[in-house]
Amino acid sequence: MTTERTYIMIKPDGVQRGLMGDIIKRFEQKGFKMVAMKFMQPSEKLLSEHYADLSKKPFFPGLVKFMATSPVCCMVWEGQGAVATGRQMLGETDPAKSKPGTIRGDFCIHIGRNICHGSDSVESANKEIALWFKPEELVDWTPTEQQWIYE
Ligand SMILES: Nc1ncnc2c1ncn2[C@@H]1O[C@H](COP(=O)(O)OP(=O)(O)OP(=O)(O)O)[C@@H](O)[C@H]1O
Ligand SMILES: [Mg+2]
C-alpha cells in the first residue's frame, strides 16, 4: 500500500465563501485518507516560505498579503497517486481554464482567488507537510473502508 501524501490548503477565499465542507468532501469521497487537518491564521512569514519558489513573480507580494487576510484550512491527504490526482481534482491554476467537475472549475472565476492549494510534486508535498505540520500532528490510523477502495 502506497503512503503518498499531499498538502491541501483551503485558502482565505474558500474559507470566507463557506466552501470548506465541499472541498473536504471531494477528497473524502474520492477515497483518500485524511492524515491531518488544522484551521489557523498563517503569518506572512510562513506564507512567504510556502510560496518561496514564486518570490520573484510580480504577483508574489499581493499573493502573500491576500493569503494572510483570513484563516486557512490546512490538510494532509494520503493515498495512491494523491499528489497528481489532487492536482487534477483542483483543476488548472487559472479557474477559467479549469474543467467543470474540478474544484476550481466549479467554484471560482479568478486566478488570484482560486480557493485551494495543492502540492505540485511529491518532493514539494513533503516539504510543505513539514512546513505546516509537526510530525506528531500527523495521525496514524487505518480507515475500515480501505479494503473497499484498494484491491
Ligand atoms: N499570473 C498570476 N496572477 C495572479 N496570481 C497568480 C498568477 N499566477 C499564480 N497566481 C497565484 O499564485 C498561486 C500560486 O501559483 P502556482 O504557480 O504555484 O499555481 P498553483 O500551483 O496552481 O497554485 P497553488 O500553489 O496555490 O496550489 C496561484 O494559485 C494563484 O492564486
Ligand atoms: Mg503551486
Coordinates of C-alpha atoms and ligand atoms in Angstrom, one line a residue:
M1 CA 0.0 0.0 0.0
T2 CA 1.4 3.4 -1.0
T3 CA 1.7 6.2 1.5
E4 CA 2.0 9.1 -0.9
R5 CA 0.8 12.3 0.8
T6 CA -0.2 15.7 -0.5
Y7 CA -0.6 19.0 1.2
I8 CA -4.0 20.6 0.5
M9 CA -4.9 24.1 1.9
I10 CA -8.2 25.9 1.6
K11 CA -7.3 29.5 1.0
P12 CA -8.9 32.6 2.7
D13 CA -11.4 32.9 -0.2
G14 CA -12.5 29.3 0.1
V15 CA -12.9 29.7 3.9
Q16 CA -14.8 33.0 3.7
R17 CA -17.1 31.7 1.0
G18 CA -18.1 28.7 3.1
L19 CA -16.6 26.1 0.8
M20 CA -14.5 24.1 3.3
G21 CA -17.1 21.3 3.5
D22 CA -17.4 21.0 -0.2
I23 CA -13.7 20.8 -0.8
I24 CA -13.1 18.3 2.1
K25 CA -16.0 16.2 0.8
R26 CA -14.3 15.7 -2.6
F27 CA -11.1 14.3 -1.1
E28 CA -13.1 12.2 1.3
Q29 CA -15.5 10.7 -1.3
K30 CA -12.6 10.0 -3.7
G31 CA -11.2 7.6 -1.1
F32 CA -8.2 9.5 0.1
K33 CA -7.4 9.3 3.8
M34 CA -7.1 12.4 6.0
V35 CA -3.9 12.3 7.9
A36 CA -4.0 15.8 9.4
M37 CA -6.1 19.0 9.5
K38 CA -6.0 22.3 11.3
F39 CA -7.6 25.7 11.0
M40 CA -5.2 28.6 11.5
Q41 CA -4.3 32.1 10.8
P42 CA -1.0 31.9 8.9
S43 CA 1.7 34.7 9.2
E44 CA 3.1 36.4 6.1
K45 CA 6.5 34.9 7.1
L46 CA 5.1 31.3 6.9
L47 CA 3.3 32.1 3.6
S48 CA 6.4 33.6 2.1
E49 CA 8.2 30.3 2.9
H50 CA 5.4 28.3 1.5
Y51 CA 5.4 30.2 -1.8
A52 CA 9.2 30.8 -1.8
D53 CA 9.6 29.4 -5.4
L54 CA 7.4 32.3 -6.6
S55 CA 9.2 35.1 -4.7
K56 CA 10.5 36.7 -8.0
K57 CA 7.0 36.9 -9.6
P58 CA 5.3 40.2 -9.8
F59 CA 2.1 38.9 -8.0
F60 CA 4.1 37.5 -5.1
P61 CA 3.6 40.4 -2.6
G62 CA -0.1 40.5 -3.3
L63 CA -0.4 36.7 -3.1
V64 CA 1.3 36.6 0.4
K65 CA -0.8 39.6 1.6
F66 CA -4.0 38.0 0.4
M67 CA -3.2 34.6 1.9
A68 CA -2.8 36.3 5.3
T69 CA -6.1 38.1 5.3
S70 CA -8.1 35.3 6.8
P71 CA -7.7 31.8 8.3
V72 CA -6.8 28.8 6.1
C73 CA -7.7 25.1 6.5
C74 CA -4.5 23.0 6.3
M75 CA -4.8 19.3 5.4
V76 CA -2.7 16.3 4.6
W77 CA -4.4 13.6 2.4
E78 CA -2.9 10.2 1.7
G79 CA -3.5 7.6 -1.0
Q80 CA -2.2 6.1 -4.2
G81 CA -1.3 9.0 -6.6
A82 CA -2.6 11.6 -4.0
V83 CA -0.3 14.4 -5.4
A84 CA -1.1 14.1 -9.1
T85 CA -4.8 13.2 -8.5
G86 CA -5.1 16.0 -6.0
R87 CA -3.9 18.5 -8.7
Q88 CA -6.3 17.0 -11.2
M89 CA -9.2 17.4 -8.7
L90 CA -8.2 21.1 -8.2
G91 CA -8.0 21.9 -11.9
E92 CA -5.8 24.5 -13.6
T93 CA -4.2 27.4 -11.7
D94 CA -6.5 29.7 -13.7
P95 CA -10.1 28.7 -12.9
A96 CA -11.1 29.9 -16.4
K97 CA -9.0 27.1 -17.8
S98 CA -10.3 24.5 -15.3
K99 CA -12.8 21.9 -16.5
P100 CA -16.2 21.7 -14.9
G101 CA -16.1 18.9 -12.3
T102 CA -12.8 20.2 -10.8
I103 CA -12.8 22.3 -7.6
R104 CA -11.6 25.5 -9.3
G105 CA -13.8 24.8 -12.4
D106 CA -16.9 24.5 -10.2
F107 CA -16.3 27.1 -7.5
C108 CA -14.3 30.1 -8.7
I109 CA -13.5 32.5 -11.5
H110 CA -10.3 34.5 -11.0
I111 CA -6.6 33.3 -10.9
G112 CA -5.9 35.3 -7.7
R113 CA -9.0 33.8 -5.9
N114 CA -8.7 30.1 -6.8
I115 CA -9.8 28.9 -3.3
C116 CA -7.5 25.9 -2.7
H117 CA -3.8 25.0 -2.9
G118 CA -2.4 21.5 -3.7
S119 CA 1.2 20.3 -3.8
D120 CA 2.6 20.0 -7.3
S121 CA 5.1 17.1 -6.7
V122 CA 5.9 14.5 -4.1
E123 CA 9.0 16.5 -3.2
S124 CA 7.1 19.7 -2.6
A125 CA 4.4 17.8 -0.8
N126 CA 6.9 16.5 1.7
K127 CA 8.4 20.0 2.1
E128 CA 5.0 21.6 2.6
I129 CA 3.8 19.0 5.1
A130 CA 7.0 19.5 7.2
L131 CA 6.5 23.3 7.0
W132 CA 2.8 23.4 8.1
F133 CA 2.7 20.4 10.5
K134 CA 4.7 19.0 13.4
P135 CA 5.3 15.2 13.0
E136 CA 3.1 14.5 16.0
E137 CA 0.1 16.2 14.2
L138 CA 0.1 13.5 11.5
V139 CA -2.3 10.9 12.6
D140 CA -1.6 7.2 12.1
W141 CA -4.9 5.3 11.6
T142 CA -6.5 2.8 9.3
P143 CA -9.9 3.6 7.8
T144 CA -12.1 0.5 7.8
E145 CA -13.2 1.2 4.2
Q146 CA -9.6 0.8 2.9
Q147 CA -10.3 -2.8 1.7
W148 CA -13.2 -1.5 -0.4
I149 CA -11.0 1.2 -2.1
Y150 CA -7.9 -0.8 -2.9
E151 CA -7.7 -4.2 -4.5
Ligands
LIG1 N1 -0.4 35.3 -13.1 C1 -0.9 35.4 -11.9 N2 -1.6 36.4 -11.4 C2 -2.1 36.4 -10.1 N3 -2.0 35.4 -9.3 C3 -1.3 34.3 -9.7 C4 -0.8 34.2 -11.0 N4 -0.2 33.0 -11.1 C5 -0.4 32.4 -10.0 N5 -1.1 33.2 -9.1 C6 -1.5 32.8 -7.7 O1 -0.4 32.2 -7.1 C7 -0.8 30.9 -6.7 C8 0.4 30.0 -6.7 O2 0.8 29.9 -8.1 P1 1.3 28.5 -8.7 O3 2.1 28.8 -9.9 O4 2.0 27.7 -7.6 O5 0.0 27.8 -9.1 P2 -0.7 26.5 -8.4 O6 0.3 25.5 -8.1 O7 -1.8 26.1 -9.3 O8 -1.4 27.1 -7.1 P3 -1.2 26.7 -5.6 O9 0.3 26.6 -5.4 O10 -1.8 27.8 -4.8 O11 -1.8 25.4 -5.5 C9 -1.9 30.5 -7.6 O12 -2.8 29.6 -7.1 C10 -2.6 31.8 -7.8 O13 -3.5 32.1 -6.7
MG2 MG 1.8 25.9 -6.6

